[in-house]
Amino acid sequence: ALDLQSKALNYGSHHELLELVESKLVESNIDNVSVDSLVQLEEHLETALSVTRAKKTELMLKLVETLKAKEKLL
């Protein structure tokens, strides 16, 4: 998860990545977009998605721990 987070920091926020994808597709015809450019964008989006999933899992585990602690108090 830490490796994914460090990669995500290099790519920018999710919103910035989506804006980059949109600008690449709007600025040029789909025929003029290079395969390498699309592959790079795909990798950035996959990394962002992986980081988001890892963070969600982390938050869910913390919530479960909190609920278990509250249950023990009852």
mmCIF file of N, CA, C and O in Angstrom:
data_model
loop_
_atom_site.group_PDB
_atom_site.id
_atom_site.type_symbol
_atom_site.label_atom_id
_atom_site.label_comp_id
_atom_site.label_asym_id
_atom_site.label_seq_id
_atom_site.Cartn_x
_atom_site.Cartn_y
_atom_site.Cartn_z
ATOM 1 N N ALA A 1 0.827 -1.197 0.000
ATOM 2 C CA ALA A 1 0.000 0.000 0.000
ATOM 3 C C ALA A 1 0.868 1.257 0.000
ATOM 4 O O ALA A 1 0.548 2.227 -0.671
ATOM 5 N N LEU A 2 1.974 1.219 0.740
ATOM 6 C CA LEU A 2 2.848 2.393 0.783
ATOM 7 C C LEU A 2 3.484 2.649 -0.573
ATOM 8 O O LEU A 2 3.650 3.805 -0.979
ATOM 9 N N ASP A 3 3.844 1.578 -1.285
ATOM 10 C CA ASP A 3 4.422 1.736 -2.615
ATOM 11 C C ASP A 3 3.418 2.381 -3.564
ATOM 12 O O ASP A 3 3.767 3.258 -4.339
ATOM 13 N N LEU A 4 2.164 1.945 -3.483
ATOM 14 C CA LEU A 4 1.121 2.525 -4.325
ATOM 15 C C LEU A 4 0.900 3.992 -3.987
ATOM 16 O O LEU A 4 0.716 4.823 -4.877
ATOM 17 N N GLN A 5 0.920 4.321 -2.695
ATOM 18 C CA GLN A 5 0.720 5.706 -2.298
ATOM 19 C C GLN A 5 1.855 6.588 -2.797
ATOM 20 O O GLN A 5 1.619 7.707 -3.240
ATOM 21 N N SER A 6 3.074 6.095 -2.750
ATOM 22 C CA SER A 6 4.197 6.903 -3.245
ATOM 23 C C SER A 6 4.092 7.096 -4.750
ATOM 24 O O SER A 6 4.403 8.166 -5.265
ATOM 25 N N LYS A 7 3.638 6.078 -5.469
ATOM 26 C CA LYS A 7 3.429 6.224 -6.910
ATOM 27 C C LYS A 7 2.331 7.248 -7.184
ATOM 28 O O LYS A 7 2.445 8.066 -8.083
ATOM 29 N N ALA A 8 1.268 7.183 -6.416
ATOM 30 C CA ALA A 8 0.143 8.093 -6.630
ATOM 31 C C ALA A 8 0.556 9.539 -6.409
ATOM 32 O O ALA A 8 0.088 10.440 -7.103
ATOM 33 N N LEU A 9 1.432 9.783 -5.450
ATOM 34 C CA LEU A 9 1.900 11.142 -5.203
ATOM 35 C C LEU A 9 2.635 11.703 -6.412
ATOM 36 O O LEU A 9 2.558 12.893 -6.692
ATOM 37 N N ASN A 10 3.322 10.838 -7.128
ATOM 38 C CA ASN A 10 4.036 11.274 -8.328
ATOM 39 C C ASN A 10 3.083 11.629 -9.465
ATOM 40 O O ASN A 10 3.423 12.411 -10.337
ATOM 41 N N TYR A 11 1.897 11.065 -9.462
ATOM 42 C CA TYR A 11 0.959 11.263 -10.559
ATOM 43 C C TYR A 11 -0.025 12.402 -10.309
ATOM 44 O O TYR A 11 -0.671 12.863 -11.224
ATOM 45 N N GLY A 12 -0.181 12.817 -9.094
ATOM 46 C CA GLY A 12 -1.138 13.879 -8.793
ATOM 47 C C GLY A 12 -2.446 13.313 -8.282
ATOM 48 O O GLY A 12 -2.603 12.100 -8.104
ATOM 49 N N SER A 13 -3.394 14.194 -8.060
ATOM 50 C CA SER A 13 -4.679 13.768 -7.508
ATOM 51 C C SER A 13 -5.516 13.055 -8.566
ATOM 52 O O SER A 13 -5.254 13.148 -9.765
ATOM 53 N N HIS A 14 -6.543 12.367 -8.116
ATOM 54 C CA HIS A 14 -7.447 11.664 -9.020
ATOM 55 C C HIS A 14 -8.096 12.660 -9.976
ATOM 56 O O HIS A 14 -8.233 12.401 -11.166
ATOM 57 N N HIS A 15 -8.477 13.799 -9.433
ATOM 58 C CA HIS A 15 -9.123 14.834 -10.241
ATOM 59 C C HIS A 15 -8.170 15.323 -11.337
ATOM 60 O O HIS A 15 -8.586 15.493 -12.492
ATOM 61 N N GLU A 16 -6.913 15.518 -10.986
ATOM 62 C CA GLU A 16 -5.916 15.955 -11.977
ATOM 63 C C GLU A 16 -5.720 14.904 -13.064
ATOM 64 O O GLU A 16 -5.591 15.241 -14.241
ATOM 65 N N LEU A 17 -5.729 13.641 -12.676
ATOM 66 C CA LEU A 17 -5.586 12.574 -13.658
ATOM 67 C C LEU A 17 -6.764 12.553 -14.623
ATOM 68 O O LEU A 17 -6.589 12.400 -15.832
ATOM 69 N N LEU A 18 -7.965 12.722 -14.094
ATOM 70 C CA LEU A 18 -9.141 12.733 -14.962
ATOM 71 C C LEU A 18 -9.120 13.930 -15.895
ATOM 72 O O LEU A 18 -9.500 13.823 -17.067
ATOM 73 N N GLU A 19 -8.682 15.070 -15.399
ATOM 74 C CA GLU A 19 -8.567 16.251 -16.256
ATOM 75 C C GLU A 19 -7.525 16.017 -17.355
ATOM 76 O O GLU A 19 -7.723 16.436 -18.496
ATOM 77 N N LEU A 20 -6.435 15.346 -17.019
ATOM 78 C CA LEU A 20 -5.404 15.041 -17.996
ATOM 79 C C LEU A 20 -5.954 14.140 -19.095
ATOM 80 O O LEU A 20 -5.731 14.378 -20.289
ATOM 81 N N VAL A 21 -6.693 13.114 -18.708
ATOM 82 C CA VAL A 21 -7.293 12.204 -19.686
ATOM 83 C C VAL A 21 -8.237 12.985 -20.597
ATOM 84 O O VAL A 21 -8.183 12.852 -21.824
ATOM 85 N N GLU A 22 -9.092 13.787 -19.987
ATOM 86 C CA GLU A 22 -10.057 14.557 -20.772
ATOM 87 C C GLU A 22 -9.346 15.499 -21.739
ATOM 88 O O GLU A 22 -9.713 15.583 -22.915
ATOM 89 N N SER A 23 -8.324 16.193 -21.268
ATOM 90 C CA SER A 23 -7.624 17.143 -22.135
ATOM 91 C C SER A 23 -6.928 16.431 -23.292
ATOM 92 O O SER A 23 -6.922 16.921 -24.412
ATOM 93 N N LYS A 24 -6.345 15.262 -23.012
ATOM 94 C CA LYS A 24 -5.681 14.498 -24.076
ATOM 95 C C LYS A 24 -6.676 14.090 -25.157
ATOM 96 O O LYS A 24 -6.371 14.139 -26.339
ATOM 97 N N LEU A 25 -7.861 13.678 -24.728
ATOM 98 C CA LEU A 25 -8.849 13.216 -25.697
ATOM 99 C C LEU A 25 -9.537 14.372 -26.420
ATOM 100 O O LEU A 25 -9.881 14.252 -27.586
ATOM 101 N N VAL A 26 -9.720 15.493 -25.747
ATOM 102 C CA VAL A 26 -10.386 16.643 -26.358
ATOM 103 C C VAL A 26 -9.442 17.375 -27.304
ATOM 104 O O VAL A 26 -9.850 17.804 -28.381
ATOM 105 N N GLU A 27 -8.183 17.534 -26.900
ATOM 106 C CA GLU A 27 -7.220 18.297 -27.692
ATOM 107 C C GLU A 27 -6.925 17.670 -29.043
ATOM 108 O O GLU A 27 -6.623 18.365 -30.001
ATOM 109 N N SER A 28 -6.982 16.378 -29.105
ATOM 110 C CA SER A 28 -6.623 15.723 -30.359
ATOM 111 C C SER A 28 -7.690 14.723 -30.752
ATOM 112 O O SER A 28 -8.493 14.290 -29.943
ATOM 113 N N ASN A 29 -7.681 14.402 -32.020
ATOM 114 C CA ASN A 29 -8.544 13.326 -32.488
ATOM 115 C C ASN A 29 -8.139 12.038 -31.814
ATOM 116 O O ASN A 29 -6.967 11.861 -31.477
ATOM 117 N N ILE A 30 -9.049 11.157 -31.656
ATOM 118 C CA ILE A 30 -8.729 9.870 -31.045
ATOM 119 C C ILE A 30 -7.692 9.136 -31.892
ATOM 120 O O ILE A 30 -6.892 8.370 -31.389
ATOM 121 N N ASP A 31 -7.660 9.424 -33.208
ATOM 122 C CA ASP A 31 -6.680 8.801 -34.090
ATOM 123 C C ASP A 31 -5.267 9.322 -33.838
ATOM 124 O O ASP A 31 -4.294 8.648 -34.145
ATOM 125 N N ASN A 32 -5.170 10.534 -33.291
ATOM 126 C CA ASN A 32 -3.859 11.154 -33.082
ATOM 127 C C ASN A 32 -3.267 10.863 -31.698
ATOM 128 O O ASN A 32 -2.139 11.242 -31.445
ATOM 129 N N VAL A 33 -4.033 10.240 -30.828
ATOM 130 C CA VAL A 33 -3.527 9.917 -29.490
ATOM 131 C C VAL A 33 -2.654 8.674 -29.608
ATOM 132 O O VAL A 33 -3.071 7.663 -30.161
ATOM 133 N N SER A 34 -1.449 8.760 -29.085
ATOM 134 C CA SER A 34 -0.542 7.625 -29.200
ATOM 135 C C SER A 34 -0.937 6.517 -28.228
ATOM 136 O O SER A 34 -1.511 6.769 -27.175
ATOM 137 N N VAL A 35 -0.603 5.323 -28.604
ATOM 138 C CA VAL A 35 -0.871 4.166 -27.753
ATOM 139 C C VAL A 35 -0.090 4.300 -26.458
ATOM 140 O O VAL A 35 -0.604 4.013 -25.373
ATOM 141 N N ASP A 36 1.153 4.759 -26.558
ATOM 142 C CA ASP A 36 1.980 4.932 -25.359
ATOM 143 C C ASP A 36 1.339 5.909 -24.383
ATOM 144 O O ASP A 36 1.350 5.691 -23.168
ATOM 145 N N SER A 37 0.770 6.980 -24.919
ATOM 146 C CA SER A 37 0.111 7.978 -24.074
ATOM 147 C C SER A 37 -1.091 7.367 -23.366
ATOM 148 O O SER A 37 -1.294 7.589 -22.167
ATOM 149 N N LEU A 38 -1.877 6.594 -24.088
ATOM 150 C CA LEU A 38 -3.050 5.948 -23.485
ATOM 151 C C LEU A 38 -2.639 4.901 -22.453
ATOM 152 O O LEU A 38 -3.270 4.791 -21.399
ATOM 153 N N VAL A 39 -1.585 4.162 -22.723
ATOM 154 C CA VAL A 39 -1.096 3.160 -21.771
ATOM 155 C C VAL A 39 -0.616 3.843 -20.497
ATOM 156 O O VAL A 39 -0.909 3.396 -19.382
ATOM 157 N N GLN A 40 0.091 4.956 -20.654
ATOM 158 C CA GLN A 40 0.577 5.697 -19.490
ATOM 159 C C GLN A 40 -0.598 6.227 -18.664
ATOM 160 O O GLN A 40 -0.599 6.118 -17.435
ATOM 161 N N LEU A 41 -1.604 6.769 -19.330
ATOM 162 C CA LEU A 41 -2.788 7.257 -18.613
ATOM 163 C C LEU A 41 -3.503 6.109 -17.898
ATOM 164 O O LEU A 41 -3.960 6.255 -16.766
ATOM 165 N N GLU A 42 -3.594 4.970 -18.570
ATOM 166 C CA GLU A 42 -4.223 3.803 -17.953
ATOM 167 C C GLU A 42 -3.478 3.383 -16.692
ATOM 168 O O GLU A 42 -4.094 3.088 -15.661
ATOM 169 N N GLU A 43 -2.153 3.379 -16.752
ATOM 170 C CA GLU A 43 -1.352 3.015 -15.584
ATOM 171 C C GLU A 43 -1.572 4.002 -14.443
ATOM 172 O O GLU A 43 -1.683 3.601 -13.277
ATOM 173 N N HIS A 44 -1.645 5.269 -14.765
ATOM 174 C CA HIS A 44 -1.883 6.287 -13.729
ATOM 175 C C HIS A 44 -3.242 6.069 -13.081
ATOM 176 O O HIS A 44 -3.361 6.127 -11.850
ATOM 177 N N LEU A 45 -4.251 5.811 -13.898
ATOM 178 C CA LEU A 45 -5.592 5.604 -13.352
ATOM 179 C C LEU A 45 -5.671 4.318 -12.526
ATOM 180 O O LEU A 45 -6.326 4.287 -11.480
ATOM 181 N N GLU A 46 -5.007 3.273 -12.982
ATOM 182 C CA GLU A 46 -4.988 2.022 -12.213
ATOM 183 C C GLU A 46 -4.313 2.216 -10.861
ATOM 184 O O GLU A 46 -4.773 1.692 -9.842
ATOM 185 N N THR A 47 -3.236 2.975 -10.846
ATOM 186 C CA THR A 47 -2.544 3.256 -9.590
ATOM 187 C C THR A 47 -3.440 4.052 -8.656
ATOM 188 O O THR A 47 -3.541 3.743 -7.465
ATOM 189 N N ALA A 48 -4.103 5.068 -9.196
ATOM 190 C CA ALA A 48 -5.011 5.880 -8.386
ATOM 191 C C ALA A 48 -6.132 5.023 -7.821
ATOM 192 O O ALA A 48 -6.506 5.160 -6.646
ATOM 193 N N LEU A 49 -6.667 4.123 -8.623
ATOM 194 C CA LEU A 49 -7.732 3.232 -8.159
ATOM 195 C C LEU A 49 -7.217 2.287 -7.076
ATOM 196 O O LEU A 49 -7.896 2.068 -6.062
ATOM 197 N N SER A 50 -6.024 1.769 -7.242
ATOM 198 C CA SER A 50 -5.441 0.878 -6.231
ATOM 199 C C SER A 50 -5.223 1.601 -4.908
ATOM 200 O O SER A 50 -5.490 1.050 -3.836
ATOM 201 N N VAL A 51 -4.745 2.839 -4.982
ATOM 202 C CA VAL A 51 -4.541 3.634 -3.767
ATOM 203 C C VAL A 51 -5.877 3.891 -3.085
ATOM 204 O O VAL A 51 -5.994 3.783 -1.853
ATOM 205 N N THR A 52 -6.894 4.211 -3.867
ATOM 206 C CA THR A 52 -8.222 4.458 -3.304
ATOM 207 C C THR A 52 -8.767 3.217 -2.619
ATOM 208 O O THR A 52 -9.293 3.287 -1.511
ATOM 209 N N ARG A 53 -8.610 2.070 -3.255
ATOM 210 C CA ARG A 53 -9.081 0.814 -2.658
ATOM 211 C C ARG A 53 -8.316 0.487 -1.374
ATOM 212 O O ARG A 53 -8.899 0.025 -0.389
ATOM 213 N N ALA A 54 -7.002 0.726 -1.380
ATOM 214 C CA ALA A 54 -6.191 0.459 -0.189
ATOM 215 C C ALA A 54 -6.627 1.364 0.966
ATOM 216 O O ALA A 54 -6.737 0.913 2.113
ATOM 217 N N LYS A 55 -6.882 2.615 0.676
ATOM 218 C CA LYS A 55 -7.321 3.561 1.708
ATOM 219 C C LYS A 55 -8.698 3.151 2.243
ATOM 220 O O LYS A 55 -8.940 3.202 3.447
ATOM 221 N N LYS A 56 -9.585 2.738 1.356
ATOM 222 C CA LYS A 56 -10.913 2.293 1.779
ATOM 223 C C LYS A 56 -10.790 1.080 2.705
ATOM 224 O O LYS A 56 -11.449 1.027 3.758
ATOM 225 N N THR A 57 -9.944 0.138 2.347
ATOM 226 C CA THR A 57 -9.741 -1.049 3.178
ATOM 227 C C THR A 57 -9.190 -0.660 4.541
ATOM 228 O O THR A 57 -9.655 -1.157 5.576
ATOM 229 N N GLU A 58 -8.221 0.239 4.546
ATOM 230 C CA GLU A 58 -7.634 0.711 5.801
ATOM 231 C C GLU A 58 -8.690 1.353 6.691
ATOM 232 O O GLU A 58 -8.767 1.069 7.898
ATOM 233 N N LEU A 59 -9.530 2.192 6.116
ATOM 234 C CA LEU A 59 -10.582 2.858 6.894
ATOM 235 C C LEU A 59 -11.611 1.861 7.416
ATOM 236 O O LEU A 59 -12.083 1.985 8.551
ATOM 237 N N MET A 60 -11.955 0.875 6.602
ATOM 238 C CA MET A 60 -12.915 -0.142 7.037
ATOM 239 C C MET A 60 -12.347 -0.973 8.188
ATOM 240 O O MET A 60 -13.064 -1.284 9.142
ATOM 241 N N LEU A 61 -11.069 -1.324 8.128
ATOM 242 C CA LEU A 61 -10.450 -2.086 9.210
ATOM 243 C C LEU A 61 -10.414 -1.278 10.506
ATOM 244 O O LEU A 61 -10.658 -1.816 11.591
ATOM 245 N N LYS A 62 -10.135 0.009 10.389
ATOM 246 C CA LYS A 62 -10.142 0.869 11.578
ATOM 247 C C LYS A 62 -11.547 0.954 12.166
ATOM 248 O O LYS A 62 -11.715 0.941 13.384
ATOM 249 N N LEU A 63 -12.542 1.030 11.302
ATOM 250 C CA LEU A 63 -13.930 1.083 11.772
ATOM 251 C C LEU A 63 -14.301 -0.210 12.500
ATOM 252 O O LEU A 63 -14.924 -0.168 13.569
ATOM 253 N N VAL A 64 -13.896 -1.338 11.968
ATOM 254 C CA VAL A 64 -14.180 -2.631 12.605
ATOM 255 C C VAL A 64 -13.503 -2.699 13.976
ATOM 256 O O VAL A 64 -14.118 -3.132 14.961
ATOM 257 N N GLU A 65 -12.258 -2.235 14.039
ATOM 258 C CA GLU A 65 -11.549 -2.227 15.323
ATOM 259 C C GLU A 65 -12.262 -1.336 16.342
ATOM 260 O O GLU A 65 -12.404 -1.701 17.513
ATOM 261 N N THR A 66 -12.721 -0.192 15.895
ATOM 262 C CA THR A 66 -13.446 0.733 16.772
ATOM 263 C C THR A 66 -14.739 0.100 17.273
ATOM 264 O O THR A 66 -15.062 0.193 18.462
ATOM 265 N N LEU A 67 -15.452 -0.542 16.375
ATOM 266 C CA LEU A 67 -16.716 -1.183 16.771
ATOM 267 C C LEU A 67 -16.469 -2.353 17.733
ATOM 268 O O LEU A 67 -17.236 -2.536 18.690
ATOM 269 N N LYS A 68 -15.398 -3.111 17.526
ATOM 270 C CA LYS A 68 -15.061 -4.202 18.445
ATOM 271 C C LYS A 68 -14.719 -3.639 19.832
ATOM 272 O O LYS A 68 -15.113 -4.208 20.859
ATOM 273 N N ALA A 69 -13.987 -2.545 19.864
ATOM 274 C CA ALA A 69 -13.635 -1.913 21.134
ATOM 275 C C ALA A 69 -14.885 -1.422 21.859
ATOM 276 O O ALA A 69 -15.014 -1.598 23.079
ATOM 277 N N LYS A 70 -15.814 -0.835 21.129
ATOM 278 C CA LYS A 70 -17.063 -0.363 21.735
ATOM 279 C C LYS A 70 -17.890 -1.534 22.255
ATOM 280 O O LYS A 70 -18.504 -1.447 23.314
ATOM 281 N N GLU A 71 -17.867 -2.629 21.500
ATOM 282 C CA GLU A 71 -18.623 -3.816 21.902
ATOM 283 C C GLU A 71 -18.091 -4.382 23.221
ATOM 284 O O GLU A 71 -18.850 -4.815 24.077
ATOM 285 N N LYS A 72 -16.772 -4.359 23.402
ATOM 286 C CA LYS A 72 -16.172 -4.873 24.623
ATOM 287 C C LYS A 72 -16.554 -4.019 25.826
ATOM 288 O O LYS A 72 -16.629 -4.513 26.952
ATOM 289 N N LEU A 73 -16.771 -2.731 25.597
ATOM 290 C CA LEU A 73 -17.146 -1.818 26.677
ATOM 291 C C LEU A 73 -18.574 -2.061 27.158
ATOM 292 O O LEU A 73 -18.921 -1.741 28.282
ATOM 293 N N LEU A 74 -19.402 -2.636 26.296
ATOM 294 C CA LEU A 74 -20.789 -2.872 26.668
ATOM 295 C C LEU A 74 -20.967 -4.078 27.477
ATOM 296 O O LEU A 74 -20.787 -4.867 28.026
#
